[in-house]
Each structure stands twice: as structure tokens, then as C-alpha cells.
Amino acid sequence: MNPRQVAEYMFDQDYFSQWMNIKLIEVKENYCLLEMPIKKDMINGLKTVHGGVTFAFADSALAFSSNNTGDAAVALNCIINFTKAGKEGDVFRAESILVNDTRKTAVYDIKITNQNQELIAKFVGTVYKIGKKVTEL
């Protein structure tokens, strides 16, 4: 399978990403660009996007970029910095780029922006390569 097919295979089984209405915009080896509309049930008590939603969106980008070669990887460590509050009706984009790759781990930079290209959050995720194929899980 090519990277897009692997990401689609994973997405078909990822009911949480489906609930978030994530769309796979672009998928290349160790890279992805996702889009997600912000809906009312993603808003917190301060009328902004719940931080857990933003984190989960970045985590999905990490998953679709770090597994799309077909070799399974799981999150080992993730750090997020929130830079701007999102609002209902926004459209978020997450771009995940591989920045370091070793035999057992890899590090990805993920940038989340809104429809105005404003930075919403910066996420760095480290994955551990578990030694299995995505299709074996």
C-alpha cells in the first residue's frame, strides 16, 4: 500500500477521527495535512475550542504521518503549546512533518492553523516504532 492507502486504511477504523470530521487533505511518506471543522460540541465553557480537541487533532496528524509507511508506531511523548484560541465555525488544519528518524523512534513537528493561517498550536510528537505492520494490528 502507498502512504495514502495506509492512512485511509487507518482512518476507516479510527472512529474518533471520524467523529471529529477530520479530512485527509494530503498524505505523503512521513507527512500529512489534515483539516477539521470546529463544531459546537468541541467548545468549552469559555466559548473557545477545548484544548483536548486541539491535542487530539494533532495526535491524529501524528498517527497518520508516522504510520503511513505501513510500519506501526505509537506515541511515546507529546508536547503542545497553545498560541491562539479557536472558535466555533473555525476550520483547523494540521500539518505533520518528520524532523528526526532513528531505528526505533521518530520526531514530528505538527503545526495547527485556522482558516486565516493563524497559528493555533504547535505540537511535537515522538513515536516509538513497535516492529509490526499497521495491517497486523
JSON list of C-alpha atoms in Angstrom, two decimals:
[
{"chain": "A", "resi": 1, "resn": "MET", "atom": "CA", "xyz": [0.00, 0.00, 0.00]},
{"chain": "A", "resi": 2, "resn": "ASN", "atom": "CA", "xyz": [1.14, 3.55, -0.67]},
{"chain": "A", "resi": 3, "resn": "PRO", "atom": "CA", "xyz": [1.09, 6.16, 2.16]},
{"chain": "A", "resi": 4, "resn": "ARG", "atom": "CA", "xyz": [-2.37, 7.47, 1.21]},
{"chain": "A", "resi": 5, "resn": "GLN", "atom": "CA", "xyz": [-3.84, 3.95, 1.21]},
{"chain": "A", "resi": 6, "resn": "VAL", "atom": "CA", "xyz": [-2.31, 3.19, 4.62]},
{"chain": "A", "resi": 7, "resn": "ALA", "atom": "CA", "xyz": [-3.74, 6.43, 6.05]},
{"chain": "A", "resi": 8, "resn": "GLU", "atom": "CA", "xyz": [-7.17, 5.65, 4.58]},
{"chain": "A", "resi": 9, "resn": "TYR", "atom": "CA", "xyz": [-6.99, 2.09, 5.98]},
{"chain": "A", "resi": 10, "resn": "MET", "atom": "CA", "xyz": [-6.28, 3.53, 9.43]},
{"chain": "A", "resi": 11, "resn": "PHE", "atom": "CA", "xyz": [-8.94, 6.25, 9.09]},
{"chain": "A", "resi": 12, "resn": "ASP", "atom": "CA", "xyz": [-11.60, 3.65, 8.27]},
{"chain": "A", "resi": 13, "resn": "GLN", "atom": "CA", "xyz": [-11.01, 2.13, 11.72]},
{"chain": "A", "resi": 14, "resn": "ASP", "atom": "CA", "xyz": [-10.49, 5.43, 13.58]},
{"chain": "A", "resi": 15, "resn": "TYR", "atom": "CA", "xyz": [-13.97, 6.30, 14.82]},
{"chain": "A", "resi": 16, "resn": "PHE", "atom": "CA", "xyz": [-12.73, 9.19, 16.95]},
{"chain": "A", "resi": 17, "resn": "SER", "atom": "CA", "xyz": [-11.07, 10.95, 13.99]},
{"chain": "A", "resi": 18, "resn": "GLN", "atom": "CA", "xyz": [-14.27, 10.31, 12.03]},
{"chain": "A", "resi": 19, "resn": "TRP", "atom": "CA", "xyz": [-16.33, 11.88, 14.86]},
{"chain": "A", "resi": 20, "resn": "MET", "atom": "CA", "xyz": [-14.07, 14.95, 14.67]},
{"chain": "A", "resi": 21, "resn": "ASN", "atom": "CA", "xyz": [-14.87, 15.16, 10.92]},
{"chain": "A", "resi": 22, "resn": "ILE", "atom": "CA", "xyz": [-11.19, 15.02, 10.01]},
{"chain": "A", "resi": 23, "resn": "LYS", "atom": "CA", "xyz": [-10.39, 15.05, 6.30]},
{"chain": "A", "resi": 24, "resn": "LEU", "atom": "CA", "xyz": [-7.16, 13.71, 4.84]},
{"chain": "A", "resi": 25, "resn": "ILE", "atom": "CA", "xyz": [-6.10, 16.57, 2.54]},
{"chain": "A", "resi": 26, "resn": "GLU", "atom": "CA", "xyz": [-2.61, 15.41, 1.58]},
{"chain": "A", "resi": 27, "resn": "VAL", "atom": "CA", "xyz": [-0.64, 12.30, 2.52]},
{"chain": "A", "resi": 28, "resn": "LYS", "atom": "CA", "xyz": [2.97, 11.57, 1.58]},
{"chain": "A", "resi": 29, "resn": "GLU", "atom": "CA", "xyz": [5.55, 9.32, 3.21]},
{"chain": "A", "resi": 30, "resn": "ASN", "atom": "CA", "xyz": [6.01, 10.50, 6.82]},
{"chain": "A", "resi": 31, "resn": "TYR", "atom": "CA", "xyz": [3.83, 13.58, 6.15]},
{"chain": "A", "resi": 32, "resn": "CYS", "atom": "CA", "xyz": [0.19, 14.55, 6.26]},
{"chain": "A", "resi": 33, "resn": "LEU", "atom": "CA", "xyz": [-2.07, 17.57, 6.04]},
{"chain": "A", "resi": 34, "resn": "LEU", "atom": "CA", "xyz": [-5.45, 17.27, 7.74]},
{"chain": "A", "resi": 35, "resn": "GLU", "atom": "CA", "xyz": [-8.48, 19.53, 8.03]},
{"chain": "A", "resi": 36, "resn": "MET", "atom": "CA", "xyz": [-11.18, 19.65, 10.71]},
{"chain": "A", "resi": 37, "resn": "PRO", "atom": "CA", "xyz": [-14.19, 21.94, 11.11]},
{"chain": "A", "resi": 38, "resn": "ILE", "atom": "CA", "xyz": [-14.82, 23.18, 14.64]},
{"chain": "A", "resi": 39, "resn": "LYS", "atom": "CA", "xyz": [-18.32, 22.25, 15.72]},
{"chain": "A", "resi": 40, "resn": "LYS", "atom": "CA", "xyz": [-20.39, 23.32, 18.72]},
{"chain": "A", "resi": 41, "resn": "ASP", "atom": "CA", "xyz": [-19.69, 20.18, 20.77]},
{"chain": "A", "resi": 42, "resn": "MET", "atom": "CA", "xyz": [-15.94, 20.97, 20.65]},
{"chain": "A", "resi": 43, "resn": "ILE", "atom": "CA", "xyz": [-16.38, 24.25, 22.57]},
{"chain": "A", "resi": 44, "resn": "ASN", "atom": "CA", "xyz": [-15.52, 24.64, 26.26]},
{"chain": "A", "resi": 45, "resn": "GLY", "atom": "CA", "xyz": [-17.06, 26.82, 28.99]},
{"chain": "A", "resi": 46, "resn": "LEU", "atom": "CA", "xyz": [-15.06, 29.84, 27.85]},
{"chain": "A", "resi": 47, "resn": "LYS", "atom": "CA", "xyz": [-16.59, 29.58, 24.35]},
{"chain": "A", "resi": 48, "resn": "THR", "atom": "CA", "xyz": [-13.30, 28.51, 22.78]},
{"chain": "A", "resi": 49, "resn": "VAL", "atom": "CA", "xyz": [-12.10, 25.18, 21.38]},
{"chain": "A", "resi": 50, "resn": "HIS", "atom": "CA", "xyz": [-11.39, 22.70, 24.16]},
{"chain": "A", "resi": 51, "resn": "GLY", "atom": "CA", "xyz": [-7.65, 22.08, 24.45]},
{"chain": "A", "resi": 52, "resn": "GLY", "atom": "CA", "xyz": [-8.26, 18.33, 24.37]},
{"chain": "A", "resi": 53, "resn": "VAL", "atom": "CA", "xyz": [-9.82, 18.66, 20.92]},
{"chain": "A", "resi": 54, "resn": "THR", "atom": "CA", "xyz": [-6.81, 20.55, 19.60]},
{"chain": "A", "resi": 55, "resn": "PHE", "atom": "CA", "xyz": [-4.47, 17.98, 21.16]},
{"chain": "A", "resi": 56, "resn": "ALA", "atom": "CA", "xyz": [-6.50, 15.09, 19.73]},
{"chain": "A", "resi": 57, "resn": "PHE", "atom": "CA", "xyz": [-6.41, 16.67, 16.26]},
{"chain": "A", "resi": 58, "resn": "ALA", "atom": "CA", "xyz": [-2.62, 16.98, 16.45]},
{"chain": "A", "resi": 59, "resn": "ASP", "atom": "CA", "xyz": [-2.40, 13.40, 17.75]},
{"chain": "A", "resi": 60, "resn": "SER", "atom": "CA", "xyz": [-4.36, 12.18, 14.73]},
{"chain": "A", "resi": 61, "resn": "ALA", "atom": "CA", "xyz": [-1.96, 14.03, 12.44]},
{"chain": "A", "resi": 62, "resn": "LEU", "atom": "CA", "xyz": [0.92, 12.34, 14.26]},
{"chain": "A", "resi": 63, "resn": "ALA", "atom": "CA", "xyz": [-0.71, 8.94, 13.75]},
{"chain": "A", "resi": 64, "resn": "PHE", "atom": "CA", "xyz": [-1.47, 9.41, 10.05]},
{"chain": "A", "resi": 65, "resn": "SER", "atom": "CA", "xyz": [2.03, 10.70, 9.28]},
{"chain": "A", "resi": 66, "resn": "SER", "atom": "CA", "xyz": [4.09, 8.32, 11.42]},
{"chain": "A", "resi": 67, "resn": "ASN", "atom": "CA", "xyz": [2.28, 5.13, 10.34]},
{"chain": "A", "resi": 68, "resn": "ASN", "atom": "CA", "xyz": [1.72, 5.78, 6.64]},
{"chain": "A", "resi": 69, "resn": "THR", "atom": "CA", "xyz": [4.77, 3.80, 5.52]},
{"chain": "A", "resi": 70, "resn": "GLY", "atom": "CA", "xyz": [2.93, 0.73, 6.82]},
{"chain": "A", "resi": 71, "resn": "ASP", "atom": "CA", "xyz": [5.24, 0.27, 9.82]},
{"chain": "A", "resi": 72, "resn": "ALA", "atom": "CA", "xyz": [3.29, 0.78, 13.06]},
{"chain": "A", "resi": 73, "resn": "ALA", "atom": "CA", "xyz": [4.36, 3.48, 15.51]},
{"chain": "A", "resi": 74, "resn": "VAL", "atom": "CA", "xyz": [2.73, 4.69, 18.72]},
{"chain": "A", "resi": 75, "resn": "ALA", "atom": "CA", "xyz": [3.03, 7.97, 20.58]},
{"chain": "A", "resi": 76, "resn": "LEU", "atom": "CA", "xyz": [5.79, 7.97, 23.17]},
{"chain": "A", "resi": 77, "resn": "ASN", "atom": "CA", "xyz": [5.82, 11.64, 24.16]},
{"chain": "A", "resi": 78, "resn": "CYS", "atom": "CA", "xyz": [3.83, 14.68, 23.02]},
{"chain": "A", "resi": 79, "resn": "ILE", "atom": "CA", "xyz": [4.14, 18.36, 23.89]},
{"chain": "A", "resi": 80, "resn": "ILE", "atom": "CA", "xyz": [1.73, 21.08, 22.82]},
{"chain": "A", "resi": 81, "resn": "ASN", "atom": "CA", "xyz": [1.81, 24.85, 23.04]},
{"chain": "A", "resi": 82, "resn": "PHE", "atom": "CA", "xyz": [-1.48, 26.65, 22.53]},
{"chain": "A", "resi": 83, "resn": "THR", "atom": "CA", "xyz": [-0.93, 30.01, 20.83]},
{"chain": "A", "resi": 84, "resn": "LYS", "atom": "CA", "xyz": [-4.42, 31.23, 19.88]},
{"chain": "A", "resi": 85, "resn": "ALA", "atom": "CA", "xyz": [-7.92, 30.24, 20.91]},
{"chain": "A", "resi": 86, "resn": "GLY", "atom": "CA", "xyz": [-10.13, 28.65, 18.29]},
{"chain": "A", "resi": 87, "resn": "LYS", "atom": "CA", "xyz": [-13.84, 29.40, 17.94]},
{"chain": "A", "resi": 88, "resn": "GLU", "atom": "CA", "xyz": [-16.91, 27.56, 16.71]},
{"chain": "A", "resi": 89, "resn": "GLY", "atom": "CA", "xyz": [-17.03, 27.73, 12.92]},
{"chain": "A", "resi": 90, "resn": "ASP", "atom": "CA", "xyz": [-13.24, 27.77, 12.50]},
{"chain": "A", "resi": 91, "resn": "VAL", "atom": "CA", "xyz": [-11.57, 25.27, 10.20]},
{"chain": "A", "resi": 92, "resn": "PHE", "atom": "CA", "xyz": [-8.35, 23.87, 11.61]},
{"chain": "A", "resi": 93, "resn": "ARG", "atom": "CA", "xyz": [-5.50, 22.43, 9.54]},
{"chain": "A", "resi": 94, "resn": "ALA", "atom": "CA", "xyz": [-2.76, 20.22, 10.94]},
{"chain": "A", "resi": 95, "resn": "GLU", "atom": "CA", "xyz": [0.47, 19.72, 9.04]},
{"chain": "A", "resi": 96, "resn": "SER", "atom": "CA", "xyz": [2.77, 16.98, 10.31]},
{"chain": "A", "resi": 97, "resn": "ILE", "atom": "CA", "xyz": [6.41, 16.90, 9.19]},
{"chain": "A", "resi": 98, "resn": "LEU", "atom": "CA", "xyz": [9.09, 14.36, 10.09]},
{"chain": "A", "resi": 99, "resn": "VAL", "atom": "CA", "xyz": [12.09, 16.10, 11.68]},
{"chain": "A", "resi": 100, "resn": "ASN", "atom": "CA", "xyz": [14.14, 13.18, 13.05]},
{"chain": "A", "resi": 101, "resn": "ASP", "atom": "CA", "xyz": [14.13, 9.45, 12.32]},
{"chain": "A", "resi": 102, "resn": "THR", "atom": "CA", "xyz": [16.03, 6.65, 14.04]},
{"chain": "A", "resi": 103, "resn": "ARG", "atom": "CA", "xyz": [15.73, 2.87, 14.03]},
{"chain": "A", "resi": 104, "resn": "LYS", "atom": "CA", "xyz": [13.19, 2.83, 16.91]},
{"chain": "A", "resi": 105, "resn": "THR", "atom": "CA", "xyz": [11.87, 6.40, 17.25]},
{"chain": "A", "resi": 106, "resn": "ALA", "atom": "CA", "xyz": [10.88, 9.40, 15.16]},
{"chain": "A", "resi": 107, "resn": "VAL", "atom": "CA", "xyz": [10.02, 13.02, 15.95]},
{"chain": "A", "resi": 108, "resn": "TYR", "atom": "CA", "xyz": [7.37, 15.05, 14.14]},
{"chain": "A", "resi": 109, "resn": "ASP", "atom": "CA", "xyz": [6.58, 18.76, 14.20]},
{"chain": "A", "resi": 110, "resn": "ILE", "atom": "CA", "xyz": [2.88, 19.50, 13.86]},
{"chain": "A", "resi": 111, "resn": "LYS", "atom": "CA", "xyz": [1.53, 22.97, 13.23]},
{"chain": "A", "resi": 112, "resn": "ILE", "atom": "CA", "xyz": [-2.18, 23.67, 13.68]},
{"chain": "A", "resi": 113, "resn": "THR", "atom": "CA", "xyz": [-3.57, 26.74, 11.94]},
{"chain": "A", "resi": 114, "resn": "ASN", "atom": "CA", "xyz": [-7.04, 28.16, 11.33]},
{"chain": "A", "resi": 115, "resn": "GLN", "atom": "CA", "xyz": [-8.70, 29.23, 8.07]},
{"chain": "A", "resi": 116, "resn": "ASN", "atom": "CA", "xyz": [-6.80, 32.55, 8.25]},
{"chain": "A", "resi": 117, "resn": "GLN", "atom": "CA", "xyz": [-3.43, 30.75, 8.51]},
{"chain": "A", "resi": 118, "resn": "GLU", "atom": "CA", "xyz": [-3.10, 31.93, 12.13]},
{"chain": "A", "resi": 119, "resn": "LEU", "atom": "CA", "xyz": [-1.12, 29.59, 14.38]},
{"chain": "A", "resi": 120, "resn": "ILE", "atom": "CA", "xyz": [-3.45, 27.86, 16.86]},
{"chain": "A", "resi": 121, "resn": "ALA", "atom": "CA", "xyz": [-0.98, 25.39, 18.36]},
{"chain": "A", "resi": 122, "resn": "LYS", "atom": "CA", "xyz": [2.48, 23.86, 17.93]},
{"chain": "A", "resi": 123, "resn": "PHE", "atom": "CA", "xyz": [2.82, 20.17, 18.78]},
{"chain": "A", "resi": 124, "resn": "VAL", "atom": "CA", "xyz": [5.92, 17.99, 18.89]},
{"chain": "A", "resi": 125, "resn": "GLY", "atom": "CA", "xyz": [5.35, 14.25, 18.96]},
{"chain": "A", "resi": 126, "resn": "THR", "atom": "CA", "xyz": [7.82, 11.42, 19.44]},
{"chain": "A", "resi": 127, "resn": "VAL", "atom": "CA", "xyz": [6.76, 7.97, 18.30]},
{"chain": "A", "resi": 128, "resn": "TYR", "atom": "CA", "xyz": [8.09, 4.51, 19.09]},
{"chain": "A", "resi": 129, "resn": "LYS", "atom": "CA", "xyz": [8.26, 2.01, 16.24]},
{"chain": "A", "resi": 130, "resn": "ILE", "atom": "CA", "xyz": [6.76, -1.22, 17.58]},
{"chain": "A", "resi": 131, "resn": "GLY", "atom": "CA", "xyz": [8.13, -3.59, 14.94]},
{"chain": "A", "resi": 132, "resn": "LYS", "atom": "CA", "xyz": [4.77, -4.58, 13.43]},
{"chain": "A", "resi": 133, "resn": "LYS", "atom": "CA", "xyz": [2.86, -3.63, 10.30]},
{"chain": "A", "resi": 134, "resn": "VAL", "atom": "CA", "xyz": [-0.22, -1.41, 10.57]},
{"chain": "A", "resi": 135, "resn": "THR", "atom": "CA", "xyz": [-2.27, -4.15, 8.87]},
{"chain": "A", "resi": 136, "resn": "GLU", "atom": "CA", "xyz": [-1.22, -6.70, 11.53]},
{"chain": "A", "resi": 137, "resn": "LEU", "atom": "CA", "xyz": [-2.92, -4.81, 14.35]}
]
